[in-house]
mmCIF file of N, CA and C in Angstrom:
data_model
loop_
_atom_site.group_PDB
_atom_site.id
_atom_site.type_symbol
_atom_site.label_atom_id
_atom_site.label_comp_id
_atom_site.label_asym_id
_atom_site.label_seq_id
_atom_site.Cartn_x
_atom_site.Cartn_y
_atom_site.Cartn_z
ATOM 1 N N UNK A 183 107.719 61.268 112.781
ATOM 2 C CA UNK A 183 107.271 60.976 111.433
ATOM 3 C C UNK A 183 106.028 61.816 111.136
ATOM 4 N N UNK A 184 105.909 62.260 109.929
ATOM 5 C CA UNK A 184 104.807 63.122 109.534
ATOM 6 C C UNK A 184 103.478 62.363 109.465
ATOM 7 N N UNK A 185 102.415 63.105 109.591
ATOM 8 C CA UNK A 185 101.053 62.572 109.469
ATOM 9 C C UNK A 185 100.515 62.746 108.051
ATOM 10 N N UNK A 186 101.319 63.413 107.195
ATOM 11 C CA UNK A 186 100.829 63.863 105.898
ATOM 12 C C UNK A 186 101.852 63.575 104.796
ATOM 13 N N UNK A 187 101.329 63.226 103.635
ATOM 14 C CA UNK A 187 102.139 63.131 102.418
ATOM 15 C C UNK A 187 101.670 64.264 101.509
ATOM 16 N N UNK A 188 102.609 65.005 100.952
ATOM 17 C CA UNK A 188 102.257 66.042 99.985
ATOM 18 C C UNK A 188 103.162 65.909 98.779
ATOM 19 N N UNK A 189 102.574 65.924 97.601
ATOM 20 C CA UNK A 189 103.315 65.894 96.339
ATOM 21 C C UNK A 189 102.807 67.032 95.477
ATOM 22 N N UNK A 190 103.732 67.718 94.828
ATOM 23 C CA UNK A 190 103.398 68.841 93.954
ATOM 24 C C UNK A 190 104.042 68.580 92.609
ATOM 25 N N UNK A 191 103.259 68.801 91.550
ATOM 26 C CA UNK A 191 103.786 68.617 90.209
ATOM 27 C C UNK A 191 103.246 69.727 89.319
ATOM 28 N N UNK A 192 104.111 70.267 88.460
ATOM 29 C CA UNK A 192 103.690 71.261 87.478
ATOM 30 C C UNK A 192 103.442 70.538 86.163
ATOM 31 N N UNK A 193 102.250 70.735 85.619
ATOM 32 C CA UNK A 193 101.830 70.022 84.427
ATOM 33 C C UNK A 193 101.690 70.981 83.250
ATOM 34 N N UNK A 194 102.055 70.529 82.081
ATOM 35 C CA UNK A 194 101.908 71.319 80.865
ATOM 36 C C UNK A 194 100.537 71.050 80.245
ATOM 37 N N UNK A 195 99.528 71.384 80.983
ATOM 38 C CA UNK A 195 98.145 71.235 80.542
ATOM 39 C C UNK A 195 97.305 72.243 81.332
ATOM 40 N N UNK A 196 96.290 72.813 80.692
ATOM 41 C CA UNK A 196 95.470 73.800 81.394
ATOM 42 C C UNK A 196 94.662 73.167 82.521
ATOM 43 N N UNK A 197 94.204 74.009 83.432
ATOM 44 C CA UNK A 197 93.468 73.537 84.610
ATOM 45 C C UNK A 197 92.265 72.692 84.207
ATOM 46 N N UNK A 198 91.517 73.113 83.179
ATOM 47 C CA UNK A 198 90.313 72.350 82.826
ATOM 48 C C UNK A 198 90.650 70.940 82.353
ATOM 49 N N UNK A 199 91.783 70.780 81.682
ATOM 50 C CA UNK A 199 92.190 69.438 81.239
ATOM 51 C C UNK A 199 92.582 68.567 82.435
ATOM 52 N N UNK A 200 93.335 69.145 83.375
ATOM 53 C CA UNK A 200 93.748 68.395 84.568
ATOM 54 C C UNK A 200 92.521 68.090 85.434
ATOM 55 N N UNK A 201 91.610 69.055 85.547
ATOM 56 C CA UNK A 201 90.398 68.830 86.338
ATOM 57 C C UNK A 201 89.621 67.633 85.795
ATOM 58 N N UNK A 202 89.479 67.554 84.486
ATOM 59 C CA UNK A 202 88.764 66.423 83.887
ATOM 60 C C UNK A 202 89.464 65.103 84.217
ATOM 61 N N UNK A 203 90.782 65.084 84.174
ATOM 62 C CA UNK A 203 91.540 63.860 84.476
ATOM 63 C C UNK A 203 91.380 63.426 85.934
ATOM 64 N N UNK A 204 91.177 64.402 86.822
ATOM 65 C CA UNK A 204 91.042 64.101 88.251
ATOM 66 C C UNK A 204 89.603 63.752 88.623
ATOM 67 N N UNK A 205 88.643 64.464 88.064
ATOM 68 C CA UNK A 205 87.264 64.368 88.552
ATOM 69 C C UNK A 205 86.337 63.465 87.736
ATOM 70 N N UNK A 206 86.721 63.127 86.514
ATOM 71 C CA UNK A 206 85.912 62.203 85.714
ATOM 72 C C UNK A 206 86.339 60.773 86.067
ATOM 73 N N UNK A 207 85.401 59.969 86.514
ATOM 74 C CA UNK A 207 85.766 58.628 87.011
ATOM 75 C C UNK A 207 86.435 57.762 85.939
ATOM 76 N N UNK A 208 86.052 57.957 84.678
ATOM 77 C CA UNK A 208 86.685 57.148 83.611
ATOM 78 C C UNK A 208 88.141 57.575 83.396
ATOM 79 N N UNK A 209 88.368 58.899 83.327
ATOM 80 C CA UNK A 209 89.744 59.368 83.139
ATOM 81 C C UNK A 209 90.602 59.077 84.368
ATOM 82 N N UNK A 210 90.042 59.261 85.541
ATOM 83 C CA UNK A 210 90.769 58.942 86.778
ATOM 84 C C UNK A 210 91.214 57.475 86.733
ATOM 85 N N UNK A 211 90.311 56.624 86.294
ATOM 86 C CA UNK A 211 90.611 55.198 86.232
ATOM 87 C C UNK A 211 91.761 54.856 85.303
ATOM 88 N N UNK A 212 91.884 55.607 84.207
ATOM 89 C CA UNK A 212 92.960 55.337 83.249
ATOM 90 C C UNK A 212 94.326 55.572 83.883
ATOM 91 N N UNK A 213 94.524 56.752 84.467
ATOM 92 C CA UNK A 213 95.870 57.055 84.989
ATOM 93 C C UNK A 213 96.119 56.437 86.360
ATOM 94 N N UNK A 214 95.065 56.254 87.169
ATOM 95 C CA UNK A 214 95.242 55.681 88.497
ATOM 96 C C UNK A 214 95.276 54.153 88.446
ATOM 97 N N UNK A 215 94.844 53.628 87.295
ATOM 98 C CA UNK A 215 94.784 52.184 87.077
ATOM 99 C C UNK A 215 93.774 51.510 88.011
ATOM 100 N N UNK A 216 92.538 52.009 87.866
ATOM 101 C CA UNK A 216 91.425 51.449 88.615
ATOM 102 C C UNK A 216 90.186 51.503 87.719
ATOM 103 N N UNK A 217 89.399 50.441 87.723
ATOM 104 C CA UNK A 217 88.125 50.420 86.999
ATOM 105 C C UNK A 217 87.028 50.764 87.993
ATOM 106 N N UNK A 218 86.417 51.927 87.826
ATOM 107 C CA UNK A 218 85.418 52.403 88.775
ATOM 108 C C UNK A 218 84.017 52.074 88.283
ATOM 109 N N UNK A 219 83.131 51.756 89.229
ATOM 110 C CA UNK A 219 81.781 51.311 88.909
ATOM 111 C C UNK A 219 80.805 52.437 88.615
ATOM 112 N N UNK A 220 81.106 53.671 89.056
ATOM 113 C CA UNK A 220 80.161 54.763 88.908
ATOM 114 C C UNK A 220 80.891 56.098 88.901
ATOM 115 N N UNK A 221 80.204 57.154 88.386
ATOM 116 C CA UNK A 221 80.801 58.504 88.462
ATOM 117 C C UNK A 221 80.977 58.934 89.911
ATOM 118 N N UNK A 222 81.897 59.860 90.132
ATOM 119 C CA UNK A 222 82.114 60.406 91.466
ATOM 120 C C UNK A 222 80.938 61.307 91.850
ATOM 121 N N UNK A 223 80.506 61.213 93.106
ATOM 122 C CA UNK A 223 79.464 62.090 93.641
ATOM 123 C C UNK A 223 79.755 62.295 95.123
ATOM 124 N N UNK A 224 79.670 63.544 95.579
ATOM 125 C CA UNK A 224 79.971 63.870 96.975
ATOM 126 C C UNK A 224 79.055 63.093 97.919
ATOM 127 N N UNK A 225 79.663 62.518 98.945
ATOM 128 C CA UNK A 225 78.927 61.803 99.977
ATOM 129 C C UNK A 225 78.595 60.369 99.640
ATOM 130 N N UNK A 226 79.040 59.918 98.481
ATOM 131 C CA UNK A 226 78.724 58.548 98.077
ATOM 132 C C UNK A 226 80.002 57.718 97.954
ATOM 133 N N UNK A 227 79.851 56.418 98.126
ATOM 134 C CA UNK A 227 81.009 55.545 97.926
ATOM 135 C C UNK A 227 81.408 55.481 96.457
ATOM 136 N N UNK A 228 82.680 55.308 96.258
ATOM 137 C CA UNK A 228 83.234 55.024 94.937
ATOM 138 C C UNK A 228 83.812 53.618 95.030
ATOM 139 N N UNK A 229 83.336 52.734 94.167
ATOM 140 C CA UNK A 229 83.791 51.345 94.222
ATOM 141 C C UNK A 229 84.328 50.909 92.876
ATOM 142 N N UNK A 230 85.092 49.841 92.907
ATOM 143 C CA UNK A 230 85.667 49.293 91.687
ATOM 144 C C UNK A 230 86.772 48.324 92.046
ATOM 145 N N UNK A 231 87.685 48.146 91.097
ATOM 146 C CA UNK A 231 88.833 47.284 91.369
ATOM 147 C C UNK A 231 90.054 47.813 90.631
ATOM 148 N N UNK A 232 91.203 47.527 91.198
ATOM 149 C CA UNK A 232 92.456 47.983 90.609
ATOM 150 C C UNK A 232 92.695 47.260 89.284
ATOM 151 N N UNK A 233 93.356 47.948 88.368
ATOM 152 C CA UNK A 233 93.751 47.328 87.102
ATOM 153 C C UNK A 233 95.272 47.278 86.980
ATOM 154 N N UNK A 234 95.957 47.742 88.003
ATOM 155 C CA UNK A 234 97.428 47.733 88.012
ATOM 156 C C UNK A 234 97.916 46.287 87.966
ATOM 157 N N UNK A 235 98.838 45.975 87.032
ATOM 158 C CA UNK A 235 99.305 44.587 86.912
ATOM 159 C C UNK A 235 99.798 44.021 88.250
ATOM 160 N N UNK A 236 99.263 42.869 88.589
ATOM 161 C CA UNK A 236 99.605 42.215 89.843
ATOM 162 C C UNK A 236 98.627 42.508 90.966
ATOM 163 N N UNK A 237 97.759 43.535 90.773
ATOM 164 C CA UNK A 237 96.802 43.925 91.808
ATOM 165 C C UNK A 237 95.362 43.924 91.277
ATOM 166 N N UNK A 238 95.123 43.195 90.188
ATOM 167 C CA UNK A 238 93.827 43.250 89.506
ATOM 168 C C UNK A 238 92.647 42.828 90.387
ATOM 169 N N UNK A 239 92.856 42.019 91.378
ATOM 170 C CA UNK A 239 91.759 41.559 92.230
ATOM 171 C C UNK A 239 91.552 42.422 93.465
ATOM 172 N N UNK A 240 92.364 43.434 93.614
ATOM 173 C CA UNK A 240 92.267 44.289 94.796
ATOM 174 C C UNK A 240 91.129 45.297 94.619
ATOM 175 N N UNK A 241 90.183 45.334 95.558
ATOM 176 C CA UNK A 241 89.063 46.272 95.404
ATOM 177 C C UNK A 241 89.485 47.721 95.648
ATOM 178 N N UNK A 242 88.746 48.631 95.039
ATOM 179 C CA UNK A 242 88.866 50.074 95.282
ATOM 180 C C UNK A 242 87.646 50.486 96.083
ATOM 181 N N UNK A 243 87.836 51.186 97.158
ATOM 182 C CA UNK A 243 86.722 51.701 97.948
ATOM 183 C C UNK A 243 87.134 53.049 98.529
ATOM 184 N N UNK A 244 86.360 54.058 98.232
ATOM 185 C CA UNK A 244 86.604 55.401 98.748
ATOM 186 C C UNK A 244 85.252 56.077 98.921
ATOM 187 N N UNK A 245 85.240 57.148 99.683
ATOM 188 C CA UNK A 245 84.052 57.980 99.796
ATOM 189 C C UNK A 245 84.425 59.380 99.348
ATOM 190 N N UNK A 246 83.693 59.884 98.391
ATOM 191 C CA UNK A 246 84.000 61.204 97.836
ATOM 192 C C UNK A 246 83.510 62.262 98.822
ATOM 193 N N UNK A 247 84.398 63.185 99.189
ATOM 194 C CA UNK A 247 84.026 64.213 100.165
ATOM 195 C C UNK A 247 83.985 65.623 99.572
ATOM 196 N N UNK A 248 84.595 65.842 98.413
ATOM 197 C CA UNK A 248 84.545 67.183 97.815
ATOM 198 C C UNK A 248 84.766 67.111 96.311
ATOM 199 N N UNK A 249 83.906 67.805 95.585
ATOM 200 C CA UNK A 249 84.094 68.042 94.156
ATOM 201 C C UNK A 249 83.797 69.522 93.971
ATOM 202 N N UNK A 250 84.846 70.316 93.867
ATOM 203 C CA UNK A 250 84.728 71.766 93.783
ATOM 204 C C UNK A 250 85.418 72.244 92.517
ATOM 205 N N UNK A 251 84.689 72.163 91.367
ATOM 206 C CA UNK A 251 85.306 72.492 90.075
ATOM 207 C C UNK A 251 85.804 73.933 90.030
ATOM 208 N N UNK A 252 86.903 74.142 89.353
ATOM 209 C CA UNK A 252 87.873 73.168 88.853
ATOM 210 C C UNK A 252 89.114 73.117 89.731
ATOM 211 N N UNK A 253 88.956 73.262 91.044
ATOM 212 C CA UNK A 253 90.156 73.404 91.876
ATOM 213 C C UNK A 253 90.367 72.363 92.972
ATOM 214 N N UNK A 254 89.328 71.674 93.416
ATOM 215 C CA UNK A 254 89.535 70.746 94.542
ATOM 216 C C UNK A 254 88.658 69.514 94.398
ATOM 217 N N UNK A 255 89.302 68.365 94.561
ATOM 218 C CA UNK A 255 88.615 67.076 94.570
ATOM 219 C C UNK A 255 89.201 66.287 95.732
ATOM 220 N N UNK A 256 88.346 65.642 96.526
ATOM 221 C CA UNK A 256 88.864 64.931 97.696
ATOM 222 C C UNK A 256 88.048 63.681 97.981
ATOM 223 N N UNK A 257 88.734 62.693 98.509
ATOM 224 C CA UNK A 257 88.054 61.480 98.959
ATOM 225 C C UNK A 257 88.746 60.939 100.196
ATOM 226 N N UNK A 258 88.038 60.041 100.886
ATOM 227 C CA UNK A 258 88.608 59.334 102.028
ATOM 228 C C UNK A 258 88.712 57.866 101.645
ATOM 229 N N UNK A 259 89.777 57.213 102.124
ATOM 230 C CA UNK A 259 89.954 55.789 101.879
ATOM 231 C C UNK A 259 90.800 55.176 102.976
ATOM 232 N N UNK A 260 90.831 53.874 102.995
ATOM 233 C CA UNK A 260 91.719 53.157 103.907
ATOM 234 C C UNK A 260 93.005 52.900 103.129
ATOM 235 N N UNK A 261 94.094 53.555 103.531
ATOM 236 C CA UNK A 261 95.335 53.379 102.770
ATOM 237 C C UNK A 261 95.913 51.978 102.946
ATOM 238 N N UNK A 262 96.506 51.507 101.866
ATOM 239 C CA UNK A 262 97.230 50.234 101.895
ATOM 240 C C UNK A 262 96.307 49.064 102.258
ATOM 241 N N UNK A 263 95.052 49.152 101.832
ATOM 242 C CA UNK A 263 94.072 48.095 102.104
ATOM 243 C C UNK A 263 94.220 47.003 101.052
ATOM 244 N N UNK A 264 95.230 46.192 101.216
ATOM 245 C CA UNK A 264 95.600 45.240 100.172
ATOM 246 C C UNK A 264 95.194 43.796 100.447
ATOM 247 N N UNK A 265 94.721 43.519 101.640
ATOM 248 C CA UNK A 265 94.353 42.135 101.970
ATOM 249 C C UNK A 265 92.871 41.931 101.637
ATOM 250 N N UNK A 266 92.588 41.169 100.602
ATOM 251 C CA UNK A 266 91.202 40.991 100.160
ATOM 252 C C UNK A 266 90.368 40.189 101.161
ATOM 253 N N UNK A 267 91.012 39.560 102.146
ATOM 254 C CA UNK A 267 90.276 38.791 103.155
ATOM 255 C C UNK A 267 89.832 39.655 104.341
ATOM 256 N N UNK A 268 90.257 40.915 104.383
ATOM 257 C CA UNK A 268 89.953 41.799 105.508
ATOM 258 C C UNK A 268 88.800 42.740 105.138
ATOM 259 N N UNK A 269 87.859 42.916 106.058
ATOM 260 C CA UNK A 269 86.787 43.904 105.900
ATOM 261 C C UNK A 269 87.286 45.227 106.468
ATOM 262 N N UNK A 270 87.565 46.179 105.600
ATOM 263 C CA UNK A 270 88.122 47.465 106.019
ATOM 264 C C UNK A 270 87.043 48.514 106.290
ATOM 265 N N UNK A 271 85.769 48.143 106.224
ATOM 266 C CA UNK A 271 84.694 49.139 106.266
ATOM 267 C C UNK A 271 84.649 49.950 107.566
ATOM 268 N N UNK A 272 85.185 49.432 108.649
ATOM 269 C CA UNK A 272 85.159 50.176 109.916
ATOM 270 C C UNK A 272 86.526 50.747 110.294
ATOM 271 N N UNK A 273 87.489 50.617 109.425
ATOM 272 C CA UNK A 273 88.838 51.113 109.726
ATOM 273 C C UNK A 273 88.895 52.628 109.571
ATOM 274 N N UNK A 274 89.791 53.295 110.281
ATOM 275 C CA UNK A 274 89.992 54.734 110.076
ATOM 276 C C UNK A 274 90.483 55.008 108.649
ATOM 277 N N UNK A 275 90.169 56.187 108.167
ATOM 278 C CA UNK A 275 90.537 56.542 106.794
ATOM 279 C C UNK A 275 91.491 57.731 106.785
ATOM 280 N N UNK A 276 92.137 57.911 105.666
ATOM 281 C CA UNK A 276 92.912 59.126 105.419
ATOM 282 C C UNK A 276 92.157 59.966 104.397
ATOM 283 N N UNK A 277 92.487 61.242 104.371
ATOM 284 C CA UNK A 277 91.876 62.180 103.421
ATOM 285 C C UNK A 277 92.871 62.452 102.300
ATOM 286 N N UNK A 278 92.432 62.243 101.058
ATOM 287 C CA UNK A 278 93.246 62.534 99.878
ATOM 288 C C UNK A 278 92.627 63.738 99.175
ATOM 289 N N UNK A 279 93.425 64.793 99.000
ATOM 290 C CA UNK A 279 92.939 66.007 98.352
ATOM 291 C C UNK A 279 93.811 66.350 97.155
ATOM 292 N N UNK A 280 93.156 66.647 96.044
ATOM 293 C CA UNK A 280 93.824 67.156 94.848
ATOM 294 C C UNK A 280 93.448 68.627 94.730
ATOM 295 N N UNK A 281 94.437 69.498 94.683
ATOM 296 C CA UNK A 281 94.200 70.932 94.536
ATOM 297 C C UNK A 281 94.907 71.394 93.271
ATOM 298 N N UNK A 282 94.167 72.058 92.399
ATOM 299 C CA UNK A 282 94.686 72.532 91.125
ATOM 300 C C UNK A 282 94.776 74.048 91.159
ATOM 301 N N UNK A 283 95.874 74.592 90.619
ATOM 302 C CA UNK A 283 96.037 76.037 90.538
ATOM 303 C C UNK A 283 96.682 76.370 89.198
ATOM 304 N N UNK A 284 96.237 77.448 88.559
ATOM 305 C CA UNK A 284 96.890 77.867 87.314
ATOM 306 C C UNK A 284 98.365 78.150 87.576
ATOM 307 N N UNK A 285 99.187 77.785 86.591
ATOM 308 C CA UNK A 285 100.627 78.002 86.682
ATOM 309 C C UNK A 285 101.103 78.358 85.275
ATOM 310 N N UNK A 286 101.037 79.657 84.925
ATOM 311 C CA UNK A 286 101.303 80.060 83.548
ATOM 312 C C UNK A 286 100.232 79.460 82.645
ATOM 313 N N UNK A 287 100.671 78.779 81.579
ATOM 314 C CA UNK A 287 99.724 78.095 80.695
ATOM 315 C C UNK A 287 99.378 76.704 81.212
ATOM 316 N N UNK A 288 99.994 76.295 82.286
ATOM 317 C CA UNK A 288 99.785 74.952 82.814
ATOM 318 C C UNK A 288 99.064 74.958 84.148
ATOM 319 N N UNK A 289 99.294 73.889 84.880
ATOM 320 C CA UNK A 289 98.599 73.682 86.155
ATOM 321 C C UNK A 289 99.585 73.163 87.197
ATOM 322 N N UNK A 290 99.493 73.708 88.382
ATOM 323 C CA UNK A 290 100.211 73.132 89.521
ATOM 324 C C UNK A 290 99.208 72.240 90.252
ATOM 325 N N UNK A 291 99.549 70.961 90.326
ATOM 326 C CA UNK A 291 98.692 69.984 91.000
ATOM 327 C C UNK A 291 99.362 69.580 92.308
ATOM 328 N N UNK A 292 98.627 69.743 93.388
ATOM 329 C CA UNK A 292 99.103 69.325 94.707
ATOM 330 C C UNK A 292 98.187 68.215 95.204
ATOM 331 N N UNK A 293 98.774 67.092 95.577
ATOM 332 C CA UNK A 293 98.002 66.027 96.214
ATOM 333 C C UNK A 293 98.509 65.903 97.644
ATOM 334 N N UNK A 294 97.560 65.861 98.554
ATOM 335 C CA UNK A 294 97.878 65.740 99.971
ATOM 336 C C UNK A 294 97.067 64.586 100.549
ATOM 337 N N UNK A 295 97.732 63.686 101.208
ATOM 338 C CA UNK A 295 97.043 62.627 101.946
ATOM 339 C C UNK A 295 97.377 62.827 103.413
ATOM 340 N N UNK A 296 96.348 62.977 104.246
ATOM 341 C CA UNK A 296 96.558 63.267 105.664
ATOM 342 C C UNK A 296 95.707 62.350 106.528
ATOM 343 N N UNK A 297 96.102 62.266 107.782
ATOM 344 C CA UNK A 297 95.336 61.480 108.742
ATOM 345 C C UNK A 297 95.965 60.151 109.098
ATOM 346 N N UNK A 298 97.235 59.968 108.784
ATOM 347 C CA UNK A 298 97.897 58.691 109.081
ATOM 348 C C UNK A 298 97.977 58.432 110.587
ATOM 349 N N UNK A 299 97.954 59.499 111.390
ATOM 350 C CA UNK A 299 98.024 59.303 112.845
ATOM 351 C C UNK A 299 96.790 58.607 113.409
ATOM 352 N N UNK A 300 95.700 58.583 112.651
ATOM 353 C CA UNK A 300 94.478 57.904 113.105
ATOM 354 C C UNK A 300 94.564 56.389 112.929
ATOM 355 N N UNK A 301 95.542 55.938 112.160
ATOM 356 C CA UNK A 301 95.660 54.502 111.870
ATOM 357 C C UNK A 301 96.335 53.783 113.034
ATOM 358 N N UNK A 302 96.071 52.496 113.129
ATOM 359 C CA UNK A 302 96.734 51.686 114.145
ATOM 360 C C UNK A 302 98.246 51.737 113.926
ATOM 361 N N UNK A 303 99.027 51.755 115.003
ATOM 362 C CA UNK A 303 100.479 51.891 114.860
ATOM 363 C C UNK A 303 101.111 50.848 113.937
ATOM 364 N N UNK A 304 100.601 49.611 113.963
ATOM 365 C CA UNK A 304 101.200 48.579 113.112
ATOM 366 C C UNK A 304 100.836 48.761 111.644
ATOM 367 N N UNK A 305 99.860 49.587 111.348
ATOM 368 C CA UNK A 305 99.433 49.847 109.972
ATOM 369 C C UNK A 305 100.003 51.174 109.472
ATOM 370 N N UNK A 306 100.112 52.136 110.375
ATOM 371 C CA UNK A 306 100.467 53.507 110.032
ATOM 372 C C UNK A 306 101.776 53.606 109.249
ATOM 373 N N UNK A 307 102.837 53.070 109.784
ATOM 374 C CA UNK A 307 104.147 53.258 109.164
ATOM 375 C C UNK A 307 104.229 52.610 107.785
ATOM 376 N N UNK A 308 103.685 51.401 107.645
ATOM 377 C CA UNK A 308 103.748 50.748 106.336
ATOM 378 C C UNK A 308 102.855 51.466 105.324
ATOM 379 N N UNK A 309 101.697 51.964 105.760
ATOM 380 C CA UNK A 309 100.814 52.704 104.851
ATOM 381 C C UNK A 309 101.476 54.004 104.405
ATOM 382 N N UNK A 310 102.110 54.690 105.333
ATOM 383 C CA UNK A 310 102.783 55.952 104.999
ATOM 384 C C UNK A 310 103.926 55.711 104.012
ATOM 385 N N UNK A 311 104.747 54.720 104.287
ATOM 386 C CA UNK A 311 105.862 54.414 103.370
ATOM 387 C C UNK A 311 105.340 54.012 101.996
ATOM 388 N N UNK A 312 104.348 53.147 101.959
ATOM 389 C CA UNK A 312 103.807 52.664 100.696
ATOM 390 C C UNK A 312 103.216 53.810 99.874
ATOM 391 N N UNK A 313 102.439 54.665 100.522
ATOM 392 C CA UNK A 313 101.777 55.733 99.779
ATOM 393 C C UNK A 313 102.723 56.867 99.405
ATOM 394 N N UNK A 314 103.812 57.056 100.158
ATOM 395 C CA UNK A 314 104.801 58.064 99.742
ATOM 396 C C UNK A 314 105.317 57.743 98.348
ATOM 397 N N UNK A 315 105.668 56.508 98.132
ATOM 398 C CA UNK A 315 106.127 56.095 96.800
ATOM 399 C C UNK A 315 104.994 56.024 95.802
ATOM 400 N N UNK A 316 103.837 55.603 96.277
ATOM 401 C CA UNK A 316 102.683 55.499 95.386
ATOM 402 C C UNK A 316 102.267 56.826 94.793
ATOM 403 N N UNK A 317 102.298 57.886 95.586
ATOM 404 C CA UNK A 317 101.890 59.196 95.063
ATOM 405 C C UNK A 317 102.908 59.749 94.081
ATOM 406 N N UNK A 318 104.185 59.444 94.266
ATOM 407 C CA UNK A 318 105.179 59.854 93.258
ATOM 408 C C UNK A 318 104.832 59.215 91.920
ATOM 409 N N UNK A 319 104.538 57.922 91.935
ATOM 410 C CA UNK A 319 104.183 57.215 90.704
ATOM 411 C C UNK A 319 102.878 57.747 90.115
ATOM 412 N N UNK A 320 101.889 58.001 90.966
ATOM 413 C CA UNK A 320 100.603 58.480 90.445
ATOM 414 C C UNK A 320 100.724 59.879 89.830
ATOM 415 N N UNK A 321 101.567 60.732 90.393
ATOM 416 C CA UNK A 321 101.727 62.063 89.803
ATOM 417 C C UNK A 321 102.367 61.971 88.416
ATOM 418 N N UNK A 322 103.280 61.039 88.227
ATOM 419 C CA UNK A 322 103.849 60.828 86.888
ATOM 420 C C UNK A 322 102.798 60.238 85.955
ATOM 421 N N UNK A 323 101.921 59.396 86.475
ATOM 422 C CA UNK A 323 100.834 58.861 85.651
ATOM 423 C C UNK A 323 99.904 59.985 85.181
ATOM 424 N N UNK A 324 99.601 60.929 86.085
ATOM 425 C CA UNK A 324 98.768 62.075 85.694
ATOM 426 C C UNK A 324 99.475 62.871 84.607
ATOM 427 N N UNK A 325 100.773 63.096 84.792
ATOM 428 C CA UNK A 325 101.528 63.870 83.801
ATOM 429 C C UNK A 325 101.421 63.215 82.417
ATOM 430 N N UNK A 326 101.699 61.935 82.363
ATOM 431 C CA UNK A 326 101.628 61.238 81.070
ATOM 432 C C UNK A 326 100.218 61.328 80.484
ATOM 433 N N UNK A 327 99.211 61.222 81.330
ATOM 434 C CA UNK A 327 97.826 61.232 80.861
ATOM 435 C C UNK A 327 97.427 62.591 80.285
ATOM 436 N N UNK A 328 97.732 63.671 80.973
ATOM 437 C CA UNK A 328 97.258 64.990 80.515
ATOM 438 C C UNK A 328 98.196 65.645 79.502
ATOM 439 N N UNK A 329 99.430 65.203 79.418
ATOM 440 C CA UNK A 329 100.373 65.828 78.490
ATOM 441 C C UNK A 329 100.504 65.034 77.191
ATOM 442 N N UNK A 330 99.801 63.944 77.058
ATOM 443 C CA UNK A 330 99.924 63.146 75.812
ATOM 444 C C UNK A 330 98.959 63.647 74.758
#
């Protein structure tokens, strides 16, 4: 089984528009369905809570590791951290990277989540399966957001 999830989508929006949707915490929150407490800043935690129906009480916690306008944005998080009774602060994380590249008048967006092999075996497979489907849905959410 792979250690990495990669999704690629071609968007009918220029790089600067897609970059804003990825790197601005308010716009990110709209398409990702998360209410974030603060703007993204490298080396700092990003906190908030999900707004996705059925998951409204689930916290969002990530650490921003790269903001390289307008081509790369990355954070680390604990994938599939859905149990609100568990303290995930010491758990291994995966790296999520968004890479933007011009594609004609549009943008090719690649999202890669890696590091699943660092997770405990009983967590790894379910997190990988869950996020494989999750990233497909999130890429369509980005498309709707930047192409509307």
